[in-house]
Coordinates of C-alpha atoms in Angstrom, one line a residue:
M1 CA 106.8 24.5 55.4
M2 CA 103.5 22.8 56.0
R3 CA 102.6 19.6 54.1
S4 CA 99.1 18.6 53.3
R5 CA 98.1 15.3 54.9
Q6 CA 95.7 14.6 52.1
R7 CA 97.2 13.5 48.7
T8 CA 95.4 13.8 45.5
R9 CA 94.2 10.4 44.3
G10 CA 93.0 9.4 40.9
V11 CA 91.9 11.6 38.1
G12 CA 90.4 15.0 38.7
A13 CA 87.0 16.1 37.5
F14 CA 88.4 18.4 34.9
T15 CA 90.5 15.6 33.3
V16 CA 87.4 13.4 33.1
I17 CA 85.5 16.1 31.4
V18 CA 88.3 16.7 28.9
F19 CA 88.4 13.0 28.1
I20 CA 84.6 12.8 27.6
V21 CA 84.7 15.8 25.3
F22 CA 87.5 14.3 23.3
A23 CA 85.8 10.9 23.1
V24 CA 82.6 12.6 21.8
L25 CA 84.5 14.5 19.1
V26 CA 86.3 11.4 18.0
A27 CA 83.1 9.4 17.9
N28 CA 81.4 12.2 15.9
F29 CA 84.3 12.3 13.5
F30 CA 84.1 8.5 12.8
L31 CA 80.3 8.5 12.5
T32 CA 80.4 11.4 10.1
V33 CA 83.2 10.1 7.9
G34 CA 82.1 6.5 8.3
K35 CA 78.7 7.0 6.7
D36 CA 80.3 8.8 3.8
Y37 CA 82.7 5.9 3.2
L38 CA 79.9 3.3 3.5
Q39 CA 78.0 5.3 0.8
Y40 CA 81.1 5.4 -1.3
F41 CA 81.6 1.6 -1.1
T42 CA 78.0 1.2 -2.3
V43 CA 78.5 3.8 -5.2
R44 CA 81.8 2.1 -6.1
S45 CA 80.1 -1.3 -6.2
V46 CA 77.3 0.0 -8.5
V47 CA 79.7 1.8 -10.8
T48 CA 82.0 -1.3 -11.1
D49 CA 79.1 -3.6 -11.8
V50 CA 77.7 -1.4 -14.5
A51 CA 81.1 -0.9 -16.1
A52 CA 81.8 -4.7 -16.1
A53 CA 78.4 -5.5 -17.7
P54 CA 78.9 -7.0 -21.2
G55 CA 78.4 -4.3 -23.9
A56 CA 78.7 -1.4 -21.5
A57 CA 81.2 0.3 -23.9
E58 CA 78.6 0.4 -26.7
R59 CA 75.8 1.9 -24.6
T60 CA 75.2 5.6 -24.6
D61 CA 76.0 7.9 -21.7
R62 CA 72.4 8.4 -21.0
Q63 CA 71.7 4.6 -20.9
L64 CA 74.5 4.1 -18.4
W65 CA 73.5 7.0 -16.2
S66 CA 69.9 5.7 -16.2
E67 CA 71.1 2.2 -15.1
I68 CA 73.3 3.7 -12.4
D69 CA 70.5 5.9 -11.1
R70 CA 68.2 2.9 -11.0
R71 CA 70.7 1.0 -8.9
F72 CA 71.4 4.0 -6.7
S73 CA 67.6 4.1 -5.9
I74 CA 67.6 0.3 -5.1
N75 CA 70.6 0.8 -2.8
S76 CA 69.1 3.9 -1.1
V77 CA 71.7 6.4 -2.4
Y78 CA 69.4 9.4 -2.8
E79 CA 71.9 12.2 -2.4
L80 CA 73.8 11.5 -5.6
K81 CA 72.7 11.7 -9.2
A82 CA 74.8 9.8 -11.9
P83 CA 75.1 12.7 -14.4
E84 CA 76.5 15.0 -11.7
I85 CA 79.2 12.6 -10.5
I86 CA 80.0 10.4 -13.5
S87 CA 81.6 11.3 -16.8
F88 CA 83.0 9.3 -19.7
A89 CA 86.3 9.4 -21.5
E90 CA 87.9 7.6 -24.4
D91 CA 91.5 7.0 -25.1
G92 CA 93.5 4.4 -27.1
G93 CA 92.7 1.7 -24.5
G94 CA 89.0 2.0 -24.8
R95 CA 86.2 3.8 -23.1
F96 CA 86.3 4.7 -19.4
M97 CA 83.8 5.7 -16.7
L98 CA 85.1 8.4 -14.3
L99 CA 83.5 8.7 -10.9
E100 CA 84.4 12.0 -9.2
Y101 CA 82.6 13.7 -6.3
E102 CA 83.1 15.2 -2.9
V103 CA 81.0 15.2 0.2
R104 CA 81.1 18.1 2.6
R105 CA 79.6 17.7 6.1
N106 CA 79.4 20.0 9.1
F107 CA 81.6 18.5 11.8
F108 CA 81.6 20.9 14.7
A109 CA 80.6 24.6 14.9
N110 CA 82.2 26.2 11.8
L111 CA 84.4 23.2 10.9
D112 CA 83.6 21.1 7.9
L113 CA 84.8 17.7 6.8
V114 CA 85.4 17.2 3.1
A115 CA 85.9 13.8 1.5
K116 CA 86.8 13.5 -2.2
F117 CA 86.2 10.3 -4.0
N118 CA 87.7 9.4 -7.5
R119 CA 87.5 6.2 -9.4
R120 CA 88.2 5.2 -13.1
D121 CA 86.7 2.0 -14.5
K122 CA 87.1 0.6 -18.0
L123 CA 83.8 -0.2 -19.7
A124 CA 83.5 -3.8 -20.9
P125 CA 83.3 -4.3 -24.6

């Protein structure tokens, strides 16, 4: 049996390529999902502020949507429109604003990432 005098040292080229591809996919995932979550934090802030404004419960749906769309424009949220993602409901506890939407982004080839966002805020009297 003949032994090779040269031993393999370090990581091979194939392993390095696999690590690089994996790092690129992970970075792509976090950048894709990260920007959607940053947008959600902005949307959540706008919706919470409008719901907490005095007299919000007495305003019409159209007035509230208009205020939210104005604030979306100020905060550079152009992809979302208030009437499409916000609805209103009433129950014994008062009037509520319901935020529901999903974002679907292409991740890699034919794989999509879907993020669903839901929030319920009570409108201030």
